[in-house]
PDB file of C-alpha atoms in Angstrom:
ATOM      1  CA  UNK A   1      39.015 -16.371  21.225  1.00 33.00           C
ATOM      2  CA  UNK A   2      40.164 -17.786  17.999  1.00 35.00           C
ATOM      3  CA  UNK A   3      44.406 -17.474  17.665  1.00 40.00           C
ATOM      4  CA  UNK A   4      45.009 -14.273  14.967  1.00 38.00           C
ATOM      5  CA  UNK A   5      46.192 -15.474  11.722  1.00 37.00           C
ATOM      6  CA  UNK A   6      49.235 -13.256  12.172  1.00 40.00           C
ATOM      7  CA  UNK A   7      50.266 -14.779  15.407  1.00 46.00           C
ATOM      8  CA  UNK A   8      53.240 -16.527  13.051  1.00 48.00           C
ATOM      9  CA  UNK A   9      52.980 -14.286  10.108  1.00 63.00           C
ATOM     10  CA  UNK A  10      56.191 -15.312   7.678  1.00 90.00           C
ATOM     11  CA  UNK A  11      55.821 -18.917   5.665  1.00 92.00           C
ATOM     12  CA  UNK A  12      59.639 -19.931   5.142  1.00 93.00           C
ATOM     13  CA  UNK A  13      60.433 -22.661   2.176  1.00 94.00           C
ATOM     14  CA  UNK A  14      63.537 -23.813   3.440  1.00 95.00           C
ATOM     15  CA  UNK A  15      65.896 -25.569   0.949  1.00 93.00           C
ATOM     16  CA  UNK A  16      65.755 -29.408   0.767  1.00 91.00           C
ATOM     17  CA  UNK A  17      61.935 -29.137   0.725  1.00 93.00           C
ATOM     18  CA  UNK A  18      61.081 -27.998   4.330  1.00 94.00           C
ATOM     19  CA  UNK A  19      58.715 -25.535   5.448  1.00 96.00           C
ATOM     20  CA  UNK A  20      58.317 -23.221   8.860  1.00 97.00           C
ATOM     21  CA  UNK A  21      56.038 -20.763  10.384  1.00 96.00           C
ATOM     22  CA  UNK A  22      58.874 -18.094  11.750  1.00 96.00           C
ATOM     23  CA  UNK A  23      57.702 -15.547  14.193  1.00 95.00           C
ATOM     24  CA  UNK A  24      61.309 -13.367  14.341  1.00 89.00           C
ATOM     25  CA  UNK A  25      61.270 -11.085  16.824  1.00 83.00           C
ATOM     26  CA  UNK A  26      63.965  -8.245  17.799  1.00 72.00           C
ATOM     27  CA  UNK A  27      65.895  -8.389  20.612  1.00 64.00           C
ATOM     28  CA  UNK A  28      66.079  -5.689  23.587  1.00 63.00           C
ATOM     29  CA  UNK A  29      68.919  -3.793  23.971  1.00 59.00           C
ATOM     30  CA  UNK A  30      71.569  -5.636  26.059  1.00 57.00           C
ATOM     31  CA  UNK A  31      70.489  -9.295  26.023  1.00 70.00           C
ATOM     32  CA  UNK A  32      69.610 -12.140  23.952  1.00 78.00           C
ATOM     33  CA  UNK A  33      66.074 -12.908  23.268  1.00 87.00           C
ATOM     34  CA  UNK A  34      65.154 -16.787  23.396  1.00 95.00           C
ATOM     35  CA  UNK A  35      64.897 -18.965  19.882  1.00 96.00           C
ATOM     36  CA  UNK A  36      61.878 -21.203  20.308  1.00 98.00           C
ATOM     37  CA  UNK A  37      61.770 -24.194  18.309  1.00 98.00           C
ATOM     38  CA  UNK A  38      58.582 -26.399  18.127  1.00 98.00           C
ATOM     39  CA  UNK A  39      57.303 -29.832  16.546  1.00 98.00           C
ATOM     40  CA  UNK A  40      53.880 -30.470  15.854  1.00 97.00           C
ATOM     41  CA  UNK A  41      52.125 -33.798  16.983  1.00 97.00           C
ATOM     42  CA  UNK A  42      52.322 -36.732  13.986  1.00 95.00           C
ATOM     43  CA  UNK A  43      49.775 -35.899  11.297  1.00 94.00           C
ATOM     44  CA  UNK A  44      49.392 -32.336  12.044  1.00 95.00           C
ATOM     45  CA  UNK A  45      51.711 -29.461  11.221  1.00 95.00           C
ATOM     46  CA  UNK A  46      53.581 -26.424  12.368  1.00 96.00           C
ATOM     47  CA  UNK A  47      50.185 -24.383  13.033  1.00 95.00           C
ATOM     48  CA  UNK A  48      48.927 -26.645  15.863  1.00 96.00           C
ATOM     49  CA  UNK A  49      51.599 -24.233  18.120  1.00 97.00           C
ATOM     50  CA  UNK A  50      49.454 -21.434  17.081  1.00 95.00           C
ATOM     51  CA  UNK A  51      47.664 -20.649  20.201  1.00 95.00           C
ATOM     52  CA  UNK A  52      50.148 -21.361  22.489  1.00 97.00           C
ATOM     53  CA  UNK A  53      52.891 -18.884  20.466  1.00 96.00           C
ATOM     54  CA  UNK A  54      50.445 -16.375  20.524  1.00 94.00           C
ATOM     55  CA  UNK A  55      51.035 -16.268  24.266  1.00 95.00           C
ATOM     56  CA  UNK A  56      54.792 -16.601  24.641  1.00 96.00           C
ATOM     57  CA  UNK A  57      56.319 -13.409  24.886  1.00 94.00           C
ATOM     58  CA  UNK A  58      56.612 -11.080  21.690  1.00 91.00           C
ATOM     59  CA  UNK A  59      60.096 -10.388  21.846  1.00 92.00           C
ATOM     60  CA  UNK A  60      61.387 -14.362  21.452  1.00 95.00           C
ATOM     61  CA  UNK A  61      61.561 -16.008  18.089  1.00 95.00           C
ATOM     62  CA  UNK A  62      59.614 -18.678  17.441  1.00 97.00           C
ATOM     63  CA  UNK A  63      60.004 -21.447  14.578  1.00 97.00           C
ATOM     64  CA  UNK A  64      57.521 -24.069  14.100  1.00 97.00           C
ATOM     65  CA  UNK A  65      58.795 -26.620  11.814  1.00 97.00           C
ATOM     66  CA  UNK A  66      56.394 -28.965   9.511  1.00 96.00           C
ATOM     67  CA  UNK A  67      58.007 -32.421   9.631  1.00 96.00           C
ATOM     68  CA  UNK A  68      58.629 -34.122   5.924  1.00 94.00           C
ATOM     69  CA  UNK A  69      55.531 -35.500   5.290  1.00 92.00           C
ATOM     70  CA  UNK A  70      53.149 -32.830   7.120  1.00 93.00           C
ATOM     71  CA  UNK A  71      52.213 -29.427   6.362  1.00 89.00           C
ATOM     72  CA  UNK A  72      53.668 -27.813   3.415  1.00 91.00           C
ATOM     73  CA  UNK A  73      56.688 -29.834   3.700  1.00 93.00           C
ATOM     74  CA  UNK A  74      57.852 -32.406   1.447  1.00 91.00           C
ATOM     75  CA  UNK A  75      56.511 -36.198   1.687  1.00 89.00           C
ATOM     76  CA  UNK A  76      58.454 -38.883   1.528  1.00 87.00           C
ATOM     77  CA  UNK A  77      57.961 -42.630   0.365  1.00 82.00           C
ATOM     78  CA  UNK A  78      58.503 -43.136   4.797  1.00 86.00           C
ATOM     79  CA  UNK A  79      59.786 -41.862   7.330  1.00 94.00           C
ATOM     80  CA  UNK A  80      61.655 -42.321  10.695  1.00 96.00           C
ATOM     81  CA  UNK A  81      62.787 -40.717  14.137  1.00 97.00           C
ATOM     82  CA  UNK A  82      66.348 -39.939  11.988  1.00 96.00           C
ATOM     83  CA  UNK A  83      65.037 -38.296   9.439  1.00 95.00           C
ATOM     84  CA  UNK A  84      62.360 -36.142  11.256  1.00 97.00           C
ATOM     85  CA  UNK A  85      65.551 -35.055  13.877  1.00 98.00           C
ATOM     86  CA  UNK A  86      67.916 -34.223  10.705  1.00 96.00           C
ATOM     87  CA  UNK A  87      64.793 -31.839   9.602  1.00 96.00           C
ATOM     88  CA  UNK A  88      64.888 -30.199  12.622  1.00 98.00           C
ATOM     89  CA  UNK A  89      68.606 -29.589  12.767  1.00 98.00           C
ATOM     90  CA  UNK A  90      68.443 -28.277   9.040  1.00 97.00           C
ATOM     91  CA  UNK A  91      65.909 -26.126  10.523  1.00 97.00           C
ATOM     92  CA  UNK A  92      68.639 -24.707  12.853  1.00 98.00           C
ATOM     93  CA  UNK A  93      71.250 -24.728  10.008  1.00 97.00           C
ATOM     94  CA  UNK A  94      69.326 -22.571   7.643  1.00 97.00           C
ATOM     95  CA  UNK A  95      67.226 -19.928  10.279  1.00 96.00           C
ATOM     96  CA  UNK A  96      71.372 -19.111  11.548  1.00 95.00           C
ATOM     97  CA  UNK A  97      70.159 -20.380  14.798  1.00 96.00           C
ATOM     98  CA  UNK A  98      73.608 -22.140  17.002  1.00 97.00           C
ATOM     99  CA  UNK A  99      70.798 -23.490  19.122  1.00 98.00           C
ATOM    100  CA  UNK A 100      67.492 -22.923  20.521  1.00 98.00           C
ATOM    101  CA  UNK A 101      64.364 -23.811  23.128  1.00 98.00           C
ATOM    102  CA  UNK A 102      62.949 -27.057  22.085  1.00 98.00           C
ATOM    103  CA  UNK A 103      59.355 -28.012  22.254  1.00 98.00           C
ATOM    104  CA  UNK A 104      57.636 -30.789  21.551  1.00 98.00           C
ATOM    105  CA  UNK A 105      54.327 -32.430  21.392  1.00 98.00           C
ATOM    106  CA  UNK A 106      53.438 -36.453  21.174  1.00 97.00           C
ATOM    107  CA  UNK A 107      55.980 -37.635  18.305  1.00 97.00           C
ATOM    108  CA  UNK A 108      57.841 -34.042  18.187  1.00 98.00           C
ATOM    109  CA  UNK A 109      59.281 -34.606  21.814  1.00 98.00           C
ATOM    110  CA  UNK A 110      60.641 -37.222  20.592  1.00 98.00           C
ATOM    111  CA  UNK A 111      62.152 -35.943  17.804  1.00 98.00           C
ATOM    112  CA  UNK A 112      63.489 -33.181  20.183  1.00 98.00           C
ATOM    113  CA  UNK A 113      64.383 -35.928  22.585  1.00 98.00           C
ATOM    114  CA  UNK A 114      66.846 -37.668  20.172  1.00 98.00           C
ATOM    115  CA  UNK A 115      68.292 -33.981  18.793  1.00 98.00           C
ATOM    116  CA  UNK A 116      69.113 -33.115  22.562  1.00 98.00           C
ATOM    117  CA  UNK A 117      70.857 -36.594  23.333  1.00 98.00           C
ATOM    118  CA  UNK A 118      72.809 -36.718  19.800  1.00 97.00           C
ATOM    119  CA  UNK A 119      73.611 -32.994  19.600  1.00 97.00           C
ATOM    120  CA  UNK A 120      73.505 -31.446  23.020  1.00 97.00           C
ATOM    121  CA  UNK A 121      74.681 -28.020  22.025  1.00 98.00           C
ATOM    122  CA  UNK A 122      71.509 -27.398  19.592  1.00 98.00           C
ATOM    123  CA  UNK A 123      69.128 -27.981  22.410  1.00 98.00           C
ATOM    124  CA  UNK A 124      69.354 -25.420  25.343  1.00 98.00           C
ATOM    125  CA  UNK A 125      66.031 -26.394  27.429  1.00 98.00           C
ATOM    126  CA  UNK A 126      63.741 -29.173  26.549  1.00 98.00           C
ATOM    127  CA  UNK A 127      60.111 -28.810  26.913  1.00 98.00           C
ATOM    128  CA  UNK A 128      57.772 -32.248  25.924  1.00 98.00           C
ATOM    129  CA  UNK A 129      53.927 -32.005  25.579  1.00 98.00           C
ATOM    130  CA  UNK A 130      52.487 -34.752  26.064  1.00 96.00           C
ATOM    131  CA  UNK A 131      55.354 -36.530  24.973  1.00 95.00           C
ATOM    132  CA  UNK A 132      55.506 -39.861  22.797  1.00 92.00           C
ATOM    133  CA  UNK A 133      57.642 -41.661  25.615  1.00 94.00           C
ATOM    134  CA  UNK A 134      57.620 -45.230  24.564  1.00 95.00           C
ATOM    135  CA  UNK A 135      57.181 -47.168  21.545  1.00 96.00           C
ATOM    136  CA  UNK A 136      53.611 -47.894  21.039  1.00 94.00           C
ATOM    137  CA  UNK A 137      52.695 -51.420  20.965  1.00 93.00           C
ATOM    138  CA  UNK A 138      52.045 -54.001  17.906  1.00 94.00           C
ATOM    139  CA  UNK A 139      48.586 -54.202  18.721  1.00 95.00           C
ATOM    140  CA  UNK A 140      47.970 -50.580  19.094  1.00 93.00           C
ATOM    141  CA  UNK A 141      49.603 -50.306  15.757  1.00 94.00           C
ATOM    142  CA  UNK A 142      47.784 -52.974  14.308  1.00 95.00           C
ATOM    143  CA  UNK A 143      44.689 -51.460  15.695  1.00 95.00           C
ATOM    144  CA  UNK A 144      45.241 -48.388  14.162  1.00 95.00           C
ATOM    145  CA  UNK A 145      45.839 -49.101  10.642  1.00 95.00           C
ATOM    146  CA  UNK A 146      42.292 -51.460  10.852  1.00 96.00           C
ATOM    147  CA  UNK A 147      40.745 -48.406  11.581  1.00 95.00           C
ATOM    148  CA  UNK A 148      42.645 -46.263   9.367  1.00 94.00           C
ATOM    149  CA  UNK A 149      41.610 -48.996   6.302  1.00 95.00           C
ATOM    150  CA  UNK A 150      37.331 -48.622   7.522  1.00 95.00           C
ATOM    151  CA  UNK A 151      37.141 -45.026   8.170  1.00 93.00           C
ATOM    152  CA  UNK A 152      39.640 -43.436   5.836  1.00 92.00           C
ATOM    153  CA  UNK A 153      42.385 -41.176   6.919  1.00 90.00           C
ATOM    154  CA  UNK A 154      40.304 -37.587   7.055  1.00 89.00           C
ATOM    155  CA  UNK A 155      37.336 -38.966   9.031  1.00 92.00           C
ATOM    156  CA  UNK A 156      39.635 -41.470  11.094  1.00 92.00           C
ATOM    157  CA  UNK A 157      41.793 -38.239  12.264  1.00 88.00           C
ATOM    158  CA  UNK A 158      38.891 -36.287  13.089  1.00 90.00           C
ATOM    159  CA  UNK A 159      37.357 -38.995  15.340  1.00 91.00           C
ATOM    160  CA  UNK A 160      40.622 -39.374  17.621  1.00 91.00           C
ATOM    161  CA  UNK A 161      40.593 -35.418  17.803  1.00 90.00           C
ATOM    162  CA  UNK A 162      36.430 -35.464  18.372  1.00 86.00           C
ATOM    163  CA  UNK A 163      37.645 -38.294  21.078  1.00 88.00           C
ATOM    164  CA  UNK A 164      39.896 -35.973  23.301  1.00 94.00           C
ATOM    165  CA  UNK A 165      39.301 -34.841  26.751  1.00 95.00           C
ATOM    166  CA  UNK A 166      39.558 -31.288  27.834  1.00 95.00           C
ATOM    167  CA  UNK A 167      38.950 -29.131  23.758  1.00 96.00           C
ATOM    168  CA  UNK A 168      36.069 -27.031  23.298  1.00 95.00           C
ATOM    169  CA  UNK A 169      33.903 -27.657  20.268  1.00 93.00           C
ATOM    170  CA  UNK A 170      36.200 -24.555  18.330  1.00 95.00           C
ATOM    171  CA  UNK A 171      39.870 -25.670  19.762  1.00 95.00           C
ATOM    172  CA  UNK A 172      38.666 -29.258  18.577  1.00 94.00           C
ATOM    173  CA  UNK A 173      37.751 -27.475  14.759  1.00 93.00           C
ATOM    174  CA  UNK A 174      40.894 -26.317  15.003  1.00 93.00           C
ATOM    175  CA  UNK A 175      43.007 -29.525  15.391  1.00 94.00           C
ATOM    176  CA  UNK A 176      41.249 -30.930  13.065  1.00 92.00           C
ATOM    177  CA  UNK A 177      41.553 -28.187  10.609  1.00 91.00           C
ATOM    178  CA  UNK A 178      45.726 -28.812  11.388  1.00 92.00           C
ATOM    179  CA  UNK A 179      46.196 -32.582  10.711  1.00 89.00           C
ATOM    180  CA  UNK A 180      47.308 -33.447   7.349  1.00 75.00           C
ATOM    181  CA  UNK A 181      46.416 -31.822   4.740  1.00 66.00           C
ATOM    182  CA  UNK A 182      44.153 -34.186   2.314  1.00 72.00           C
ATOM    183  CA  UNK A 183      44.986 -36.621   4.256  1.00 69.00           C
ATOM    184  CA  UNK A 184      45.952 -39.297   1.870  1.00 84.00           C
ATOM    185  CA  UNK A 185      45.884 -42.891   3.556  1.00 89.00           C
ATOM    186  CA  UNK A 186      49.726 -44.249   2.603  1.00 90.00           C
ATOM    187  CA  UNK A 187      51.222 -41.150   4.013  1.00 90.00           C
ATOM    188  CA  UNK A 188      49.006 -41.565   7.535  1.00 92.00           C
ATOM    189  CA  UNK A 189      50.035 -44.784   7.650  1.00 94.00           C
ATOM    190  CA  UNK A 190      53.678 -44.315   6.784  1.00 94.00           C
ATOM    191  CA  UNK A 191      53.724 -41.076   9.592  1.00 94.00           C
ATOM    192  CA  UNK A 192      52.120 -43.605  11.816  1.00 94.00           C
ATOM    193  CA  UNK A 193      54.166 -46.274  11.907  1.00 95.00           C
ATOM    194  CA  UNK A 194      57.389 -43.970  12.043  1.00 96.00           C
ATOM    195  CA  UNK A 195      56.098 -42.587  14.979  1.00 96.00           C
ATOM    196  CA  UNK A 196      54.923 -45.338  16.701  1.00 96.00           C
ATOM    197  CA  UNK A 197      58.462 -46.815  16.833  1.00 96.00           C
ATOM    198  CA  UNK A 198      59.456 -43.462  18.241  1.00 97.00           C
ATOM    199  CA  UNK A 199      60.188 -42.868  22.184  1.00 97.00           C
ATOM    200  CA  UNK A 200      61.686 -40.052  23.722  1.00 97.00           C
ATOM    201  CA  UNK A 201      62.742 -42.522  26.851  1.00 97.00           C
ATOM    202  CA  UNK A 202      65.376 -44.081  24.477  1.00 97.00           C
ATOM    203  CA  UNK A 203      66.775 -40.907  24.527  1.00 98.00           C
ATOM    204  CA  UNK A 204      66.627 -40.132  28.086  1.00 98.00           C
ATOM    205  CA  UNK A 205      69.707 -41.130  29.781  1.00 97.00           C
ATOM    206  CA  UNK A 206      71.741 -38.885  26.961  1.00 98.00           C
ATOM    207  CA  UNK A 207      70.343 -35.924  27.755  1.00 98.00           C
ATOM    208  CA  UNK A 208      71.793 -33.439  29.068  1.00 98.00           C
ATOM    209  CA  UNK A 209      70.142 -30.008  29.131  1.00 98.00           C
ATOM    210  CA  UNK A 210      66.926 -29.170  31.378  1.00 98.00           C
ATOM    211  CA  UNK A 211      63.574 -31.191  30.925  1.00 98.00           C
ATOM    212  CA  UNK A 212      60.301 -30.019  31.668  1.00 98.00           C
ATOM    213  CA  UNK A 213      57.515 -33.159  30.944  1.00 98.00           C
ATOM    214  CA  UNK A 214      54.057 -31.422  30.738  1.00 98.00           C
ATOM    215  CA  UNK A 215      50.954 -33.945  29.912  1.00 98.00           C
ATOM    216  CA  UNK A 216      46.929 -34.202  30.479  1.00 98.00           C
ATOM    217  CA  UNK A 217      46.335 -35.912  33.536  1.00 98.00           C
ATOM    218  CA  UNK A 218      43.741 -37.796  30.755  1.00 97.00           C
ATOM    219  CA  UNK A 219      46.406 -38.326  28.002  1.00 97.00           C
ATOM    220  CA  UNK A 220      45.863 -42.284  26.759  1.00 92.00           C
ATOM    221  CA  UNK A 221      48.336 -42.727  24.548  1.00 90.00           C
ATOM    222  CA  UNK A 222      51.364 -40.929  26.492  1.00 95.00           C
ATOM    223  CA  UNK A 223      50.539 -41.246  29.863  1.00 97.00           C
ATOM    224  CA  UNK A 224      50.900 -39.127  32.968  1.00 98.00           C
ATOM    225  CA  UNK A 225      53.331 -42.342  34.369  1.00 98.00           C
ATOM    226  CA  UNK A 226      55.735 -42.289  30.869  1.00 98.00           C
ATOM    227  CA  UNK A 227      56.633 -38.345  30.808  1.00 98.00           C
ATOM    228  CA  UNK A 228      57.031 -38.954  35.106  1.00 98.00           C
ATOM    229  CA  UNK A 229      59.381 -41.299  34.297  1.00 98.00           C
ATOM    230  CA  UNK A 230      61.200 -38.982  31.684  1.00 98.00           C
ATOM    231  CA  UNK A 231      61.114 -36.476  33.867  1.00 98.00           C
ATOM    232  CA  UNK A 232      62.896 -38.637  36.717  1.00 98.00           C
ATOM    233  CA  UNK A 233      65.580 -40.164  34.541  1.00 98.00           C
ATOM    234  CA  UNK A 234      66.857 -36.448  32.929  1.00 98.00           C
ATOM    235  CA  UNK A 235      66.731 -34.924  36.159  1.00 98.00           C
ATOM    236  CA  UNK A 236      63.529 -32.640  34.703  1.00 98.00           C
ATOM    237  CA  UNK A 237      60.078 -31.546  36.299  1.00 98.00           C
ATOM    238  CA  UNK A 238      57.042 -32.667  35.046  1.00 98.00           C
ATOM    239  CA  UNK A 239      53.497 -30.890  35.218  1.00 98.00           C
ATOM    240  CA  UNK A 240      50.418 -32.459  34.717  1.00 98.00           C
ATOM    241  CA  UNK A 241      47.379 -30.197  33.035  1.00 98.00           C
ATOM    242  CA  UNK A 242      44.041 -31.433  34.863  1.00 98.00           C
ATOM    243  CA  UNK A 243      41.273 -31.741  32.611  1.00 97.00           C
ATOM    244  CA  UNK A 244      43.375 -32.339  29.224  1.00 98.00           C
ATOM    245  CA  UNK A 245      44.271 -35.279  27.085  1.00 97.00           C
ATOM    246  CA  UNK A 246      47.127 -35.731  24.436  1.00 97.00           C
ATOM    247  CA  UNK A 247      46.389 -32.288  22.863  1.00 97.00           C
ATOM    248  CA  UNK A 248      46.775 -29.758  25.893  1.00 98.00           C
ATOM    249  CA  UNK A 249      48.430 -27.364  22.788  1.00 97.00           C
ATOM    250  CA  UNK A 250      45.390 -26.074  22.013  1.00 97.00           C
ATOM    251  CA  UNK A 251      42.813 -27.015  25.576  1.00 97.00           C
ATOM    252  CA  UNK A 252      45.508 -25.423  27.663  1.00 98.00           C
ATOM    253  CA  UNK A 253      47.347 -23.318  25.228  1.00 98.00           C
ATOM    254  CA  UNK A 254      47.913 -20.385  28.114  1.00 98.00           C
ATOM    255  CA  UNK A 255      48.941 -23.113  30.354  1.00 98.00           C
ATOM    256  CA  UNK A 256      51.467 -24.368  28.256  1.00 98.00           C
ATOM    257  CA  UNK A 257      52.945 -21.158  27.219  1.00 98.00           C
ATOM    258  CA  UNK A 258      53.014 -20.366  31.125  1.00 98.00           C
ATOM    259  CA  UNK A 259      55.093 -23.667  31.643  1.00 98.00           C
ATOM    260  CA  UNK A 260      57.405 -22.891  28.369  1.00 98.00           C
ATOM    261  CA  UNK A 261      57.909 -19.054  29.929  1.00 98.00           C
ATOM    262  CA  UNK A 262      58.917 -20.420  32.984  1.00 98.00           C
ATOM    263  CA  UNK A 263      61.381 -23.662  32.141  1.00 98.00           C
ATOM    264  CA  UNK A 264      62.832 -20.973  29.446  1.00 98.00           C
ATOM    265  CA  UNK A 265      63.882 -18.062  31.962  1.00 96.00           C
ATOM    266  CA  UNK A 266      64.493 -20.380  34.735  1.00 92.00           C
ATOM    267  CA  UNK A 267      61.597 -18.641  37.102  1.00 80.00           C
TER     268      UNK A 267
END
């Protein structure tokens, strides 16, 4: 069943050019309600968390940020782990938000990754998704951008989507219907290359809140072995999704929520 538009139903233009979905949501009577905060995969934006916000529980706030350069927020000339990690503690800044539940998918566990290890107290729990654990490699960069330069950006991003284990034929639409937006081929490139050089693992030995390391047991790019090893070196779980690849946000949407539920309340 397709995720209802309304699932995140307030666009926020945040000053200094960013943009975020915000699902605010009262709390009950007597306690604090968790503050969610997610990051897309690089190339795609804040509505890629669609489905799986649509299943975390209605009384938690949920913001799901577009990174400079995705979504509705502002590009820049490039871009890098820094500047995507200041965007998400601006986030913070301007939503009021002391701190909140971070989670992130491919490039945006990193990002989360690096905002947990420099400024702990933003950060309660740390969920990654797939996470981009290690730098990827010249040639995989190099490999990339070749392909980028024959295909063009729009049909090379649908073809890695098309390529991933574990979507149906609508979940698949749907990725593809959330990576950039007229997908212009400096800005791909630019996004890629930033996150390429971007590894949560850098980060791991500074972190200090709890880690839970979900990932396809078919992810190529982040592999079951990388977010085991983040897992083991914060002290974290990690949960493998059978059947899924890199994009388990939108195959396994109910599993994910499930996992983000549980890390969150500790059960």
């Amino acid at each position: 069943m397709r995720t209802p538009a309304e699932v995140l139903p307030r666009r926020v233009e945040l000053r200094g050019g960013v943009s975020v979905l915000l699902r605010e949501a009262a709390a009950p009577a007597g306690r604090a309600a968790p503050r969610v905060l997610l990051v897309h995969p690089a190339n795609m934006q804040a509505a890629s968390w669609d489905r799986v916000v649509a299943r975390l529980p209605a009384d938690w706030s949920c913001a799901a940020v577009d990174l400079p350069g995705h979504g509705r927020s502002a590009p820049r000339a490039d871009y890098d782990l820094a500047t995507w990690t200041a965007s998400c503690r601006h986030v913070l800044d301007e939503l009021g938000w002391p701190a909140a539940h971070g989670v992130g998918a491919s490039v945006g566990a990193a990002v989360l990754a690096a905002l947990a290890a420099t400024d702990p107290a933003r950060v309660r729990t740390l969920t990654t998704v797939g996470g981009a654990c290690r730098a990827a490699s010249a040639a995989d960069t190099a490999e990339f951008l070749a392909e980028l330069d024959r295909l063009g950006a729009g049909e090379l991003l649908r073809a890695i989507v098309a390529g991933e284990p574990g979507l149906t034929p609508e979940q698949a639409a749907d990725a593809v219907a959330h990576t950039v937006p007229g997908a212009v081929r400096a800005q791909v490139a630019a996004i890629w290359r930033a996150a390429a050089a971007s590894a949560a693992l850098d980060h791991a030995d500074r972190i200090t809140c709890p880690v839970l390391a979900v990932v396809g047991e078919h992810d190529q790019g982040c592999p079951v072995a990388d977010s085991a090893e983040l897992a083991r070196r914060t002290g974290g779980r990690l949960a493998v999704l059978a059947g899924q690849g890199h994009l388990p946000l939108y195959g396994a949407a109910g599993d994910v929520a499930d996992l983000v539920r549980a890390h969150v309340t500790g059960r």
